[in-house]
Amino acid sequence: GQSLEQPSEVTAVEGAIVQINCTYQTSGFYGLSWYQQHDGGAPTFLSYNALDGLEETGRFSSFLSRSDSYGYLLLQELQMKDSASYFCARYNTDKLIFGTGTRLQVFP
Amino acid sequence: KAGVTQTPRYLIKTRGQQVTLSCSPISGHRSVSWYQQTPGQGLQFLFEYFSETQRNKGNFPGRFSGRQFSNSRSEMNVSTLELGDSALYLCASSLANPDREAFFGQGTRLTVV
């Protein structure tokens, strides 16, 4: 199987830290990508993990544990503009398979 | 350079009709993937084209088809439309292989009535 599981919704306040989890099935797995999509917009790439550990890009970090088939996206110092849907996607070399997405709502 | 361009942006069709959507990838990109996005279902992979050849296909009925032209532009076609085909159709381009970093167009919002 190639499905990915994410929570459907997460809420947080400005300035807080939020973690969005993603579990995946291991068949043919090469790496895990994260995408952000604002309402009405196109998904945009945030980060990619091929190896275990943490990748940091500014306020956003992504973590992967291949042994646990698990990853997460960590968003720090949340801003109102971070309200969006976030998708994890497994990279199989021949296609990207996306999770169902997590809707993040940031409140003032 | 210009991004991925999808046309039209919005489309309303009636059940039983057929529809063709277009995607122009980033200049130099030769791989185009198509996805269907519906609420609660995330982005579901339809198919991927490279050098005018379909290399990969998702679990969609044969009513969904596509093609790619020599200039890498791609079209997808849905025949005998059903209400459940109402969705946002996204295409993504990459240089040669579907990449961990895909560049998406704004999508075509299809409504079937």
mmCIF file of C-alpha atoms in Angstrom:
data_model
loop_
_atom_site.group_PDB
_atom_site.id
_atom_site.type_symbol
_atom_site.label_atom_id
_atom_site.label_comp_id
_atom_site.label_asym_id
_atom_site.label_seq_id
_atom_site.Cartn_x
_atom_site.Cartn_y
_atom_site.Cartn_z
ATOM 1 C CA GLY A 1 0.000 0.000 0.000
ATOM 2 C CA GLN A 2 1.002 3.606 -0.517
ATOM 3 C CA SER A 3 -1.442 5.593 1.614
ATOM 4 C CA LEU A 4 -0.510 8.368 4.031
ATOM 5 C CA GLU A 5 -2.394 9.419 7.138
ATOM 6 C CA GLN A 6 -2.624 12.964 8.494
ATOM 7 C CA PRO A 7 -4.921 14.647 11.025
ATOM 8 C CA SER A 8 -7.713 16.458 9.226
ATOM 9 C CA GLU A 9 -7.491 19.707 11.174
ATOM 10 C CA VAL A 10 -5.231 21.500 13.628
ATOM 11 C CA THR A 11 -5.797 24.852 15.330
ATOM 12 C CA ALA A 12 -3.315 27.121 17.087
ATOM 13 C CA VAL A 13 -2.769 30.763 18.027
ATOM 14 C CA GLU A 14 -0.316 33.254 16.602
ATOM 15 C CA GLY A 15 3.194 32.829 17.928
ATOM 16 C CA ALA A 16 2.641 29.213 18.943
ATOM 17 C CA ILE A 17 4.298 26.043 17.634
ATOM 18 C CA VAL A 18 2.328 23.334 15.876
ATOM 19 C CA GLN A 19 3.278 19.865 14.688
ATOM 20 C CA ILE A 20 1.508 18.097 11.822
ATOM 21 C CA ASN A 21 2.078 14.364 11.764
ATOM 22 C CA CYS A 22 2.150 12.001 8.816
ATOM 23 C CA THR A 23 2.359 8.221 8.837
ATOM 24 C CA TYR A 24 2.923 6.248 5.677
ATOM 25 C CA GLN A 25 3.167 2.739 4.349
ATOM 26 C CA THR A 26 6.671 1.705 3.445
ATOM 27 C CA SER A 27 6.269 -0.036 0.079
ATOM 28 C CA GLY A 28 8.571 1.647 -2.443
ATOM 29 C CA PHE A 29 9.262 4.603 -0.165
ATOM 30 C CA TYR A 30 12.108 6.955 -1.064
ATOM 31 C CA GLY A 31 11.335 10.135 0.821
ATOM 32 C CA LEU A 32 8.703 12.452 2.250
ATOM 33 C CA SER A 33 7.809 15.894 0.929
ATOM 34 C CA TRP A 34 5.635 18.580 2.453
ATOM 35 C CA TYR A 35 3.450 21.038 0.587
ATOM 36 C CA GLN A 36 1.411 24.066 1.605
ATOM 37 C CA GLN A 37 -1.799 25.070 -0.132
ATOM 38 C CA HIS A 38 -3.747 28.226 0.595
ATOM 39 C CA ASP A 39 -7.443 28.282 -0.262
ATOM 40 C CA GLY A 40 -7.793 28.786 -3.996
ATOM 41 C CA GLY A 41 -4.079 28.436 -4.540
ATOM 42 C CA ALA A 42 -1.661 25.908 -5.948
ATOM 43 C CA PRO A 43 0.239 23.535 -3.661
ATOM 44 C CA THR A 44 3.771 24.809 -3.091
ATOM 45 C CA PHE A 45 6.765 22.794 -1.982
ATOM 46 C CA LEU A 46 8.034 23.292 1.577
ATOM 47 C CA SER A 47 10.576 20.590 2.336
ATOM 48 C CA TYR A 48 11.816 17.076 1.655
ATOM 49 C CA ASN A 49 13.329 14.365 3.864
ATOM 50 C CA ALA A 50 15.054 11.313 2.460
ATOM 51 C CA LEU A 51 17.064 10.444 5.568
ATOM 52 C CA ASP A 52 16.129 10.246 9.231
ATOM 53 C CA GLY A 53 16.342 13.489 11.116
ATOM 54 C CA LEU A 54 15.324 17.081 11.053
ATOM 55 C CA GLU A 55 15.505 19.482 8.105
ATOM 56 C CA GLU A 56 15.137 23.142 9.037
ATOM 57 C CA THR A 57 14.044 25.909 6.693
ATOM 58 C CA GLY A 58 13.375 29.106 8.566
ATOM 59 C CA ARG A 59 10.275 28.802 10.735
ATOM 60 C CA PHE A 60 9.426 25.426 9.201
ATOM 61 C CA SER A 61 11.154 22.138 10.002
ATOM 62 C CA SER A 62 10.412 18.630 8.823
ATOM 63 C CA PHE A 63 11.346 15.373 10.498
ATOM 64 C CA LEU A 64 11.488 11.806 9.266
ATOM 65 C CA SER A 65 11.848 8.477 11.033
ATOM 66 C CA ARG A 66 12.058 5.701 8.457
ATOM 67 C CA SER A 67 12.052 2.979 11.122
ATOM 68 C CA ASP A 68 8.707 4.288 12.425
ATOM 69 C CA SER A 69 7.280 5.158 8.973
ATOM 70 C CA TYR A 70 6.521 8.567 10.410
ATOM 71 C CA GLY A 71 7.257 12.174 9.743
ATOM 72 C CA TYR A 72 6.094 15.560 10.861
ATOM 73 C CA LEU A 73 6.107 19.187 9.861
ATOM 74 C CA LEU A 74 6.867 21.661 12.630
ATOM 75 C CA LEU A 75 5.770 25.251 12.250
ATOM 76 C CA GLN A 76 7.180 27.760 14.723
ATOM 77 C CA GLU A 77 6.253 31.354 15.529
ATOM 78 C CA LEU A 78 2.941 30.862 13.794
ATOM 79 C CA GLN A 79 1.559 33.722 11.752
ATOM 80 C CA MET A 80 -1.957 34.287 10.446
ATOM 81 C CA LYS A 81 -0.669 33.718 6.910
ATOM 82 C CA ASP A 82 0.263 30.150 7.875
ATOM 83 C CA SER A 83 -3.453 29.271 7.856
ATOM 84 C CA ALA A 84 -3.582 26.802 4.986
ATOM 85 C CA SER A 85 -3.738 23.112 4.191
ATOM 86 C CA TYR A 86 -0.567 21.077 4.553
ATOM 87 C CA PHE A 87 0.067 17.862 2.689
ATOM 88 C CA CYS A 88 2.699 15.228 3.164
ATOM 89 C CA ALA A 89 3.608 13.311 0.016
ATOM 90 C CA ARG A 90 5.634 10.172 -0.416
ATOM 91 C CA TYR A 91 8.124 10.189 -3.247
ATOM 92 C CA ASN A 92 8.421 6.868 -5.086
ATOM 93 C CA THR A 93 10.746 8.033 -7.928
ATOM 94 C CA ASP A 94 7.953 7.613 -10.435
ATOM 95 C CA LYS A 95 5.208 9.586 -8.742
ATOM 96 C CA LEU A 96 4.249 11.674 -5.754
ATOM 97 C CA ILE A 97 1.443 10.245 -3.625
ATOM 98 C CA PHE A 98 -0.242 12.769 -1.362
ATOM 99 C CA GLY A 99 -1.909 12.442 2.019
ATOM 100 C CA THR A 100 -5.423 13.759 2.589
ATOM 101 C CA GLY A 101 -4.089 16.998 4.038
ATOM 102 C CA THR A 102 -4.257 18.847 7.353
ATOM 103 C CA ARG A 103 -6.101 22.130 7.563
ATOM 104 C CA LEU A 104 -4.285 24.526 9.906
ATOM 105 C CA GLN A 105 -6.213 27.433 11.339
ATOM 106 C CA VAL A 106 -4.226 30.100 13.144
ATOM 107 C CA PHE A 107 -6.153 32.403 15.469
ATOM 108 C CA PRO A 108 -5.038 35.805 16.754
ATOM 109 C CA LYS B 1 10.431 32.140 -16.053
ATOM 110 C CA ALA B 2 6.726 31.453 -16.419
ATOM 111 C CA GLY B 3 5.158 28.929 -14.099
ATOM 112 C CA VAL B 4 2.777 26.097 -14.856
ATOM 113 C CA THR B 5 -0.293 27.343 -16.723
ATOM 114 C CA GLN B 6 -3.624 25.563 -16.658
ATOM 115 C CA THR B 7 -6.634 26.493 -18.745
ATOM 116 C CA PRO B 8 -9.434 27.071 -18.291
ATOM 117 C CA ARG B 9 -9.515 28.091 -14.628
ATOM 118 C CA TYR B 10 -13.199 27.329 -14.212
ATOM 119 C CA LEU B 11 -15.564 25.093 -16.119
ATOM 120 C CA ILE B 12 -19.174 24.038 -15.720
ATOM 121 C CA LYS B 13 -20.413 21.001 -17.595
ATOM 122 C CA THR B 14 -23.502 18.810 -17.476
ATOM 123 C CA ARG B 15 -23.587 15.107 -16.796
ATOM 124 C CA GLY B 16 -22.761 12.996 -19.813
ATOM 125 C CA GLN B 17 -20.646 15.643 -21.507
ATOM 126 C CA GLN B 18 -16.925 15.397 -22.023
ATOM 127 C CA VAL B 19 -14.245 17.919 -21.092
ATOM 128 C CA THR B 20 -10.652 18.663 -22.025
ATOM 129 C CA LEU B 21 -8.270 20.462 -19.698
ATOM 130 C CA SER B 22 -4.907 21.876 -20.698
ATOM 131 C CA CYS B 23 -1.588 22.216 -18.888
ATOM 132 C CA SER B 24 1.534 24.023 -20.092
ATOM 133 C CA PRO B 25 4.546 23.062 -17.969
ATOM 134 C CA ILE B 26 7.471 25.249 -17.026
ATOM 135 C CA SER B 27 9.757 25.765 -20.003
ATOM 136 C CA GLY B 28 12.238 22.901 -20.177
ATOM 137 C CA HIS B 29 10.183 20.591 -17.992
ATOM 138 C CA ARG B 30 9.236 17.382 -19.736
ATOM 139 C CA SER B 31 7.301 15.508 -17.046
ATOM 140 C CA VAL B 32 3.680 16.427 -16.386
ATOM 141 C CA SER B 33 1.565 14.802 -13.688
ATOM 142 C CA TRP B 34 -2.167 15.256 -13.158
ATOM 143 C CA TYR B 35 -4.047 15.147 -9.875
ATOM 144 C CA GLN B 36 -7.687 15.325 -8.842
ATOM 145 C CA GLN B 37 -8.380 17.221 -5.627
ATOM 146 C CA THR B 38 -11.665 16.892 -3.764
ATOM 147 C CA PRO B 39 -12.515 17.885 -0.181
ATOM 148 C CA GLY B 40 -11.466 15.169 2.227
ATOM 149 C CA GLN B 41 -9.645 13.149 -0.433
ATOM 150 C CA GLY B 42 -6.489 15.147 -0.826
ATOM 151 C CA LEU B 43 -4.691 15.039 -4.145
ATOM 152 C CA GLN B 44 -5.246 11.791 -5.993
ATOM 153 C CA PHE B 45 -2.788 10.849 -8.715
ATOM 154 C CA LEU B 46 -4.299 10.469 -12.173
ATOM 155 C CA PHE B 47 -1.348 9.933 -14.546
ATOM 156 C CA GLU B 48 2.089 11.125 -15.554
ATOM 157 C CA TYR B 49 3.489 11.851 -18.990
ATOM 158 C CA PHE B 50 7.030 12.200 -20.243
ATOM 159 C CA SER B 51 8.092 12.703 -23.852
ATOM 160 C CA GLU B 52 4.555 12.100 -25.091
ATOM 161 C CA THR B 53 4.334 8.749 -23.272
ATOM 162 C CA GLN B 54 2.189 7.864 -20.290
ATOM 163 C CA ARG B 55 4.577 6.347 -17.765
ATOM 164 C CA ASN B 56 2.285 5.919 -14.803
ATOM 165 C CA LYS B 57 -1.423 5.785 -14.108
ATOM 166 C CA GLY B 58 -3.502 6.027 -10.947
ATOM 167 C CA ASN B 59 -6.678 4.160 -10.054
ATOM 168 C CA PHE B 60 -9.187 6.044 -12.132
ATOM 169 C CA PRO B 61 -11.693 4.663 -14.643
ATOM 170 C CA GLY B 62 -10.965 4.669 -18.349
ATOM 171 C CA ARG B 63 -13.150 7.761 -18.768
ATOM 172 C CA PHE B 64 -10.086 9.692 -17.625
ATOM 173 C CA SER B 65 -7.412 9.930 -20.264
ATOM 174 C CA GLY B 66 -4.611 12.218 -21.234
ATOM 175 C CA ARG B 67 -1.899 12.946 -23.715
ATOM 176 C CA GLN B 68 1.234 14.982 -24.080
ATOM 177 C CA PHE B 69 2.439 16.865 -27.113
ATOM 178 C CA SER B 70 5.952 17.265 -28.474
ATOM 179 C CA ASN B 71 6.238 20.676 -26.785
ATOM 180 C CA SER B 72 5.461 18.977 -23.422
ATOM 181 C CA ARG B 73 2.047 20.578 -23.119
ATOM 182 C CA SER B 74 -0.455 18.094 -21.789
ATOM 183 C CA GLU B 75 -4.195 17.658 -21.934
ATOM 184 C CA MET B 76 -6.492 15.482 -19.916
ATOM 185 C CA ASN B 77 -9.920 14.413 -21.039
ATOM 186 C CA VAL B 78 -12.862 13.166 -19.043
ATOM 187 C CA SER B 79 -15.687 11.582 -20.990
ATOM 188 C CA THR B 80 -19.260 10.875 -19.897
ATOM 189 C CA LEU B 81 -18.996 13.237 -16.959
ATOM 190 C CA GLU B 82 -20.510 12.269 -13.623
ATOM 191 C CA LEU B 83 -21.442 14.506 -10.698
ATOM 192 C CA GLY B 84 -18.598 12.957 -8.710
ATOM 193 C CA ASP B 85 -16.072 14.275 -11.219
ATOM 194 C CA SER B 86 -16.569 17.769 -9.808
ATOM 195 C CA ALA B 87 -13.159 18.659 -8.442
ATOM 196 C CA LEU B 88 -10.062 20.789 -8.777
ATOM 197 C CA TYR B 89 -7.749 19.278 -11.375
ATOM 198 C CA LEU B 90 -4.107 20.132 -10.840
ATOM 199 C CA CYS B 91 -1.127 19.508 -12.997
ATOM 200 C CA ALA B 92 2.468 19.531 -11.845
ATOM 201 C CA SER B 93 5.619 19.719 -13.910
ATOM 202 C CA SER B 94 9.179 18.630 -13.293
ATOM 203 C CA LEU B 95 12.344 18.398 -15.358
ATOM 204 C CA ALA B 96 12.525 14.717 -16.200
ATOM 205 C CA ASN B 97 11.022 12.578 -13.503
ATOM 206 C CA PRO B 98 8.237 13.313 -11.040
ATOM 207 C CA ASP B 99 10.359 15.023 -8.479
ATOM 208 C CA ARG B 100 10.145 15.457 -4.766
ATOM 209 C CA GLU B 101 9.632 19.134 -5.580
ATOM 210 C CA ALA B 102 6.787 19.408 -8.046
ATOM 211 C CA PHE B 103 5.648 22.744 -9.458
ATOM 212 C CA PHE B 104 1.885 23.026 -9.593
ATOM 213 C CA GLY B 105 -0.431 25.104 -11.693
ATOM 214 C CA GLN B 106 -3.415 26.950 -10.224
ATOM 215 C CA GLY B 107 -5.728 24.182 -11.348
ATOM 216 C CA THR B 108 -8.992 23.930 -13.249
ATOM 217 C CA ARG B 109 -12.126 23.946 -11.119
ATOM 218 C CA LEU B 110 -14.605 21.607 -12.839
ATOM 219 C CA THR B 111 -18.232 21.597 -11.749
ATOM 220 C CA VAL B 112 -20.557 18.964 -13.157
ATOM 221 C CA VAL B 113 -24.255 19.717 -12.848
#
